Short mmCIF file of N, CA and C in Angstrom, two decimals:
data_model
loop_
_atom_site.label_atom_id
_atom_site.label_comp_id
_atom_site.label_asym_id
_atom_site.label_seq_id
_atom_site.Cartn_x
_atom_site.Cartn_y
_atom_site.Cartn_z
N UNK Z 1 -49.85 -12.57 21.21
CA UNK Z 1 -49.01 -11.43 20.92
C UNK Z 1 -47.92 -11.29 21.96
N UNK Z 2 -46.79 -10.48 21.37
CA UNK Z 2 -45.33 -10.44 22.69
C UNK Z 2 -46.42 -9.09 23.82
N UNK Z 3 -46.20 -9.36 24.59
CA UNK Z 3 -46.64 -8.27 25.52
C UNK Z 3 -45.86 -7.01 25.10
N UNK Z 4 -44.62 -6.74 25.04
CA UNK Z 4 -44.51 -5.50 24.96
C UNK Z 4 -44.96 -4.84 23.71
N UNK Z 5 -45.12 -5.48 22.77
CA UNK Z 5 -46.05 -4.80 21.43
C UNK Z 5 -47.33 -4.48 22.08
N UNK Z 6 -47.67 -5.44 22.75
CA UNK Z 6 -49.00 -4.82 23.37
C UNK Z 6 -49.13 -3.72 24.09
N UNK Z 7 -48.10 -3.68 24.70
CA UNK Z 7 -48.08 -2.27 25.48
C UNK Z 7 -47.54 -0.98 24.78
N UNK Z 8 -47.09 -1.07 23.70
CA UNK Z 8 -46.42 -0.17 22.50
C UNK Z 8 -47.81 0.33 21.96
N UNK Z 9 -48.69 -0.37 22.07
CA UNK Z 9 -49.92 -0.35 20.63
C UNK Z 9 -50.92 0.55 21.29
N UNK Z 10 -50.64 0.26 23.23
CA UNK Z 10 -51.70 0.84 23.62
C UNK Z 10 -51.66 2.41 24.01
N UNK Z 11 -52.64 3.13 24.26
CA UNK Z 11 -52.79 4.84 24.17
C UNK Z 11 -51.69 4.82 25.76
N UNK Z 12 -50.57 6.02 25.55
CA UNK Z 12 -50.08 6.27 26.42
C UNK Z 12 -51.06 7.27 27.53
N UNK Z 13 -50.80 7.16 28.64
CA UNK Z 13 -51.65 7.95 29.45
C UNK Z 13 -50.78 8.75 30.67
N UNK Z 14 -50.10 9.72 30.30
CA UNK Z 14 -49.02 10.53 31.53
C UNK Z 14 -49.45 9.79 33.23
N UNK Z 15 -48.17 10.37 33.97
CA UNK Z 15 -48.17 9.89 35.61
C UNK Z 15 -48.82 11.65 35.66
N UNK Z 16 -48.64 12.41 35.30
CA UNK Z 16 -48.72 13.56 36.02
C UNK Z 16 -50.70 13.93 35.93
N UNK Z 17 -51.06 14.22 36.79
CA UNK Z 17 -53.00 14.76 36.56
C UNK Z 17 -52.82 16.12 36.82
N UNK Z 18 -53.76 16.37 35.70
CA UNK Z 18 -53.52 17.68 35.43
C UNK Z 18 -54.77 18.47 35.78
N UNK Z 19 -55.05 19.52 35.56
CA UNK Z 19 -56.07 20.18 37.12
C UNK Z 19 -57.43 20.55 36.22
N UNK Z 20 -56.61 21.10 35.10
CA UNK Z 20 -57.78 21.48 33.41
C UNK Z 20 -57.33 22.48 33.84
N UNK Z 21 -57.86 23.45 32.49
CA UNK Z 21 -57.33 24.82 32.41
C UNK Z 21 -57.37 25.88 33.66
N UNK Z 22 -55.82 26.84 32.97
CA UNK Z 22 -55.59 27.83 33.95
C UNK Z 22 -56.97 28.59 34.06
N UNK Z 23 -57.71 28.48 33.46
CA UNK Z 23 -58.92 29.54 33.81
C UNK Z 23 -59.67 29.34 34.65
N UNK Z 24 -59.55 28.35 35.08
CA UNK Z 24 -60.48 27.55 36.33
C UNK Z 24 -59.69 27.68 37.81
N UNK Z 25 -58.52 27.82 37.44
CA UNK Z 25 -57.71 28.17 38.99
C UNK Z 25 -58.33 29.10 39.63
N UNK Z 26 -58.31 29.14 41.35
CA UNK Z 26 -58.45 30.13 41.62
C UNK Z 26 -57.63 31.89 41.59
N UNK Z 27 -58.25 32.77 41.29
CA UNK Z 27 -57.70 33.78 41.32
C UNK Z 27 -56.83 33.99 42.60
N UNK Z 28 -54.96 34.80 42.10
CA UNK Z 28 -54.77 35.03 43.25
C UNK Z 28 -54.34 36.57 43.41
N UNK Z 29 -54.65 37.32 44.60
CA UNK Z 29 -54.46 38.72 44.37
C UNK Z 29 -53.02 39.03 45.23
N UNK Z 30 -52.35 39.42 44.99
CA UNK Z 30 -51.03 39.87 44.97
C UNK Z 30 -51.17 41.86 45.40
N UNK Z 31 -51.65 41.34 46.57
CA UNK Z 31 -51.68 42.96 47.29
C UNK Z 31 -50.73 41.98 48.26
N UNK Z 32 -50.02 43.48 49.38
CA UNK Z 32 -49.72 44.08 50.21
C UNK Z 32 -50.56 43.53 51.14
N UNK Z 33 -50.36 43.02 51.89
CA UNK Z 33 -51.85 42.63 53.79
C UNK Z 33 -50.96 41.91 54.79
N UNK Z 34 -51.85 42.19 55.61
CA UNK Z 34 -50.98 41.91 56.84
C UNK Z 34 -51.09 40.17 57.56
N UNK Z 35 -49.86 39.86 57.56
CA UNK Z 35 -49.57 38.29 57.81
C UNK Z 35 -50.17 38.33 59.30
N UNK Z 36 -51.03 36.90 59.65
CA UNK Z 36 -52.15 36.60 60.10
C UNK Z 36 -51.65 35.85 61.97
N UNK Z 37 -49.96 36.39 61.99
CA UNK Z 37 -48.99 36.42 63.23
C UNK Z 37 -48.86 37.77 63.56
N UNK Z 38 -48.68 38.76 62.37
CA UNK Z 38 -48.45 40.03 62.62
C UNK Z 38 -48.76 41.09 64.02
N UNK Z 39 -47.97 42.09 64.58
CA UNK Z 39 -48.40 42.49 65.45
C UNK Z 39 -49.88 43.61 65.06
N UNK Z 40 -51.17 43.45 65.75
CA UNK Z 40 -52.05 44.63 65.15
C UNK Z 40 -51.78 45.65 65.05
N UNK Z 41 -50.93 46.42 65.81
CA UNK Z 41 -50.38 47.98 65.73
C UNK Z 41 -49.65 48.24 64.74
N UNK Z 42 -48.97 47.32 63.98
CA UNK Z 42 -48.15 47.86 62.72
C UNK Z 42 -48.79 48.44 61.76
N UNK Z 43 -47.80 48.97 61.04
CA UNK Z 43 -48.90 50.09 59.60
C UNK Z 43 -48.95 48.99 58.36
N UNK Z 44 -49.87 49.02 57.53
CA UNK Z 44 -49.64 48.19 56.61
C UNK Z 44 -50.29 49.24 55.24
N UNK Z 45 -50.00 49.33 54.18
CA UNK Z 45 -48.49 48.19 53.63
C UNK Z 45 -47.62 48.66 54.05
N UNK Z 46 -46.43 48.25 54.30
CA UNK Z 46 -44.96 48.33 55.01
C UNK Z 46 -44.53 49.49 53.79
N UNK Z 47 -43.70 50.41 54.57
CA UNK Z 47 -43.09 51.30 53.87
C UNK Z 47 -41.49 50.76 53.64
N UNK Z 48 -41.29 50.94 52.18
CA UNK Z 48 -39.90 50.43 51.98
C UNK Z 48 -38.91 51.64 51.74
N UNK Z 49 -37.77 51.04 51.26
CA UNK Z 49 -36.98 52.11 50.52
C UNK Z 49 -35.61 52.27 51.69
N UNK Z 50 -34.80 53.32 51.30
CA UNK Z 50 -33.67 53.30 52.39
C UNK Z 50 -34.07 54.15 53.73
N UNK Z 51 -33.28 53.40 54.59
CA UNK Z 51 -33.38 53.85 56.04
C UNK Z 51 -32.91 55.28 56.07
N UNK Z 52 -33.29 55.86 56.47
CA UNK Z 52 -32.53 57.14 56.83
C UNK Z 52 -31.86 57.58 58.23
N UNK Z 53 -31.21 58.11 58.43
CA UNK Z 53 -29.89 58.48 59.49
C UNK Z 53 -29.79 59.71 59.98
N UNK Z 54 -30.50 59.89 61.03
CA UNK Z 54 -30.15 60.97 61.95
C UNK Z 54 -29.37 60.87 62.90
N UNK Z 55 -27.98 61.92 63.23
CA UNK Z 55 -27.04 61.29 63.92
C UNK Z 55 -27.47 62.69 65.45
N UNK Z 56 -27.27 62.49 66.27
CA UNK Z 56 -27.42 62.73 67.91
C UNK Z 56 -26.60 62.41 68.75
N UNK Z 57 -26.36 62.98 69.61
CA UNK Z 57 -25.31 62.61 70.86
C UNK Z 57 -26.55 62.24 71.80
N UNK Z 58 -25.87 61.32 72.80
CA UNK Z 58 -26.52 60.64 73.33
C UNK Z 58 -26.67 61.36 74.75
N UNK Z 59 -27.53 62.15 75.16
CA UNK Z 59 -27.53 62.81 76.37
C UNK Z 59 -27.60 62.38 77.48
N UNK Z 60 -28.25 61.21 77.66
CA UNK Z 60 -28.26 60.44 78.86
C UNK Z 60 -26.98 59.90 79.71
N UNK Z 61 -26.38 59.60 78.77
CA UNK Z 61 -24.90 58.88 78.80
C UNK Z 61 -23.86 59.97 79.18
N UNK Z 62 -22.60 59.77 80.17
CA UNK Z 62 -21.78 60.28 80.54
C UNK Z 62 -20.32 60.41 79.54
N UNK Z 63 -20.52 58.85 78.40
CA UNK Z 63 -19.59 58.87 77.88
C UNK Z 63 -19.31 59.60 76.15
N UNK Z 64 -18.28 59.46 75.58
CA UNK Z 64 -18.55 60.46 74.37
C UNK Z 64 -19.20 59.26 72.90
N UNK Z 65 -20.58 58.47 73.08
CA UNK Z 65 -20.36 57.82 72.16
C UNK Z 65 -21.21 58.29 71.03
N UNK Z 66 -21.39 57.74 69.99
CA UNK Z 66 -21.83 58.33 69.07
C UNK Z 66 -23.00 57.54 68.66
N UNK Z 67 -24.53 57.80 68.97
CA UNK Z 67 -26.01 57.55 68.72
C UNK Z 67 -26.52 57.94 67.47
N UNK Z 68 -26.76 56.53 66.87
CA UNK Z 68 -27.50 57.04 65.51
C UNK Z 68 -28.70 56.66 65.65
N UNK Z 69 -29.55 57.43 65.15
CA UNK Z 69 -31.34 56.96 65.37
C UNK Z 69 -31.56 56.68 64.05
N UNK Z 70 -32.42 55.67 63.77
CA UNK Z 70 -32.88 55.12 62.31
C UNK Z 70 -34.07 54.55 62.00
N UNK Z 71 -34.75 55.17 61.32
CA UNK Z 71 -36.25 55.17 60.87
C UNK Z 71 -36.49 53.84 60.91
N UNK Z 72 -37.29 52.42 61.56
CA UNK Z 72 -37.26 51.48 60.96
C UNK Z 72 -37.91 51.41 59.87
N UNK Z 73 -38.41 50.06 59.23
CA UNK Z 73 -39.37 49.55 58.13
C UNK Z 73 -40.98 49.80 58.44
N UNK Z 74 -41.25 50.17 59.62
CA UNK Z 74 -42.57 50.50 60.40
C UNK Z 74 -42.38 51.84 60.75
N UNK Z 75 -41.50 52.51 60.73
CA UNK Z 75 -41.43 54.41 60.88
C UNK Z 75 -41.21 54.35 62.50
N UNK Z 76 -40.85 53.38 63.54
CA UNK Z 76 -40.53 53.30 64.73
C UNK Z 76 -39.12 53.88 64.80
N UNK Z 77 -38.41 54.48 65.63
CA UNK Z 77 -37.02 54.75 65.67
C UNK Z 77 -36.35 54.15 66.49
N UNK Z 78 -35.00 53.42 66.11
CA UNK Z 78 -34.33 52.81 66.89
C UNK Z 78 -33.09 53.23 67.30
N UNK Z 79 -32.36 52.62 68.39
CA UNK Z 79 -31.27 53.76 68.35
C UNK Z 79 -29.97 52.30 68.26
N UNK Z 80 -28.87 52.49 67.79
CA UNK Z 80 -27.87 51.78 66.48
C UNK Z 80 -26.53 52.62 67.56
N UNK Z 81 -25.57 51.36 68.18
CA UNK Z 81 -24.29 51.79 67.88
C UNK Z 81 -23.50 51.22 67.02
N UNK Z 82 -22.46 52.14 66.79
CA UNK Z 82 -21.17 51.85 66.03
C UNK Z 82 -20.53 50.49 66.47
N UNK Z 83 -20.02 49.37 65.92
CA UNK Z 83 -19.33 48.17 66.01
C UNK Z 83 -18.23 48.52 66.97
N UNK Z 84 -17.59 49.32 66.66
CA UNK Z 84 -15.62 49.70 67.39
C UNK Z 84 -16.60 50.04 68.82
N UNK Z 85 -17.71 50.73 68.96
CA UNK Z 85 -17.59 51.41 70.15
C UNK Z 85 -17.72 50.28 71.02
N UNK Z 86 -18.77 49.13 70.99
CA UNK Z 86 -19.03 48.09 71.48
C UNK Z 86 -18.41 47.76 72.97
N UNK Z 87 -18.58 46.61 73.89
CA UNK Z 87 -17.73 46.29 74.88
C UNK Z 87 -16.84 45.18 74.16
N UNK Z 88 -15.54 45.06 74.85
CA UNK Z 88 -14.63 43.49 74.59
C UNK Z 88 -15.31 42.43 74.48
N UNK Z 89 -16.65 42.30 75.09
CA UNK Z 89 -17.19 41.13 75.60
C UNK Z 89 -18.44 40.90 74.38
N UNK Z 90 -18.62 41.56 73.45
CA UNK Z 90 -19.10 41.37 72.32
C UNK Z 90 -18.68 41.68 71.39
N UNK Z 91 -17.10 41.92 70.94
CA UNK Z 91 -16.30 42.02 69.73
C UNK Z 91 -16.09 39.96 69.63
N UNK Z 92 -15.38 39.95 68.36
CA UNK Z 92 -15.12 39.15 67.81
C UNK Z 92 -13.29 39.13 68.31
N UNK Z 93 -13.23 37.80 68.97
CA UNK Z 93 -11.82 37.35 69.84
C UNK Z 93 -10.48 37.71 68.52
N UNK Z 94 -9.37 38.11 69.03
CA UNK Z 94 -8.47 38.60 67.85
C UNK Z 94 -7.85 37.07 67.87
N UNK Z 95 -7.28 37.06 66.69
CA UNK Z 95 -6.93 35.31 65.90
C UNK Z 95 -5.49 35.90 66.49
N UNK Z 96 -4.41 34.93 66.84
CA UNK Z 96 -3.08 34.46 67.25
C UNK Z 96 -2.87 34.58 65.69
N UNK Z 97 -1.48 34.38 65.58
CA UNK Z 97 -0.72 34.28 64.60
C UNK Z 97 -0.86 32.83 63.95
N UNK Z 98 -1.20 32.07 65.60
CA UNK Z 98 -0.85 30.22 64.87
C UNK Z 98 -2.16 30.16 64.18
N UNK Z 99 -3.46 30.24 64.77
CA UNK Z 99 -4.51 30.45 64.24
C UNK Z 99 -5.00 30.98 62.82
N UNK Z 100 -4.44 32.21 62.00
CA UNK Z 100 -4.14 32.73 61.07
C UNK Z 100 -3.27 31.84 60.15
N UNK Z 101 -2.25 31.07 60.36
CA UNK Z 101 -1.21 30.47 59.65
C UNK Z 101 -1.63 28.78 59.53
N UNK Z 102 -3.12 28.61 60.50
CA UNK Z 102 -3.53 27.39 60.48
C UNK Z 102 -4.73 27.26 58.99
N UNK Z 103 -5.27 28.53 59.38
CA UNK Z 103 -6.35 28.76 58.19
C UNK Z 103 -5.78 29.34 56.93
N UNK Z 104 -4.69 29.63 57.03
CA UNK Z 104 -4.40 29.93 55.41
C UNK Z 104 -3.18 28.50 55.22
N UNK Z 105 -3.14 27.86 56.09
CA UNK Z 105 -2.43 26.41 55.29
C UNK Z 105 -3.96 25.27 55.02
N UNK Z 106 -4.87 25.65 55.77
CA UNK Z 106 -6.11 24.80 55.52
C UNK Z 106 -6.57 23.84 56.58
N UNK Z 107 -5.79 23.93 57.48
CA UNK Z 107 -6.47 23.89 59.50
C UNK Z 107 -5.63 22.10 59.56
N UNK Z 108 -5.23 21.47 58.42
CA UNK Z 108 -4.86 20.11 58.53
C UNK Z 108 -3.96 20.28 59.23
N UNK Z 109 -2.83 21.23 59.28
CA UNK Z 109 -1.93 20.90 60.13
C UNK Z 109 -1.62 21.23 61.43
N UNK Z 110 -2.57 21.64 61.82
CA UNK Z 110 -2.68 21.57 63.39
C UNK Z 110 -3.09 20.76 64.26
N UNK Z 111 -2.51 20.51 64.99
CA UNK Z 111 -2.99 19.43 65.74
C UNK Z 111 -3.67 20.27 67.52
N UNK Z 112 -4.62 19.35 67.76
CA UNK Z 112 -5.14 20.37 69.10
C UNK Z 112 -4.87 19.14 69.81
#
């Protein structure tokens, strides 16, 4: 016989093994629990939903800035400044003009 008739004739048998029915899987439970790195003091299940915003002046401080306290995801409060109030030394450097005119032609034509 041509071999490949032979192999045409014979019972196909898939690459993939299959496990047998879903009923035999193990069950999986889909709660809320606490990951097994987690710190022990946290609350579990984690409370979601939006942060909320209590705004305060900052009494400690001499200067006029503006302190927001904010509930975290664990009900801890943190205290949040404003971006503008920031120091120079952690804003984002202001772009030159050439810089600006390099990225909106697509940076090819600059040469460094």
């Amino acid at each position: 016989m041509i071999p490949s008739a032979v192999r045409l004739a014979a019972a196909r048998t898939p690459l993939i093994k299959f496990l047998g029915p879903r009923s035999a899987l193990k069950q999986v439970h889909h709660e809320a629990t606490r990951h097994p790195s987690a710190p022990k003091d946290a609350e579990y299940p984690l409370k979601t939903g939006p942060i909320g915003k209590v705004a305060s002046s900052s009494s400690s401080s001499s200067s006029s800035q503006q302190v927001t306290k904010t509930a975290g995801p664990h009900g801890a409060s943190r205290t949040v400044l404003d971006f503008a109030e920031l120091p120079n030394r952690y804003r984002h450097p202001q772009l030159t003009e050439a810089e600006i005119e390099a990225v909106e032609a697509g940076g090819a034509t600059m040469i460094y």
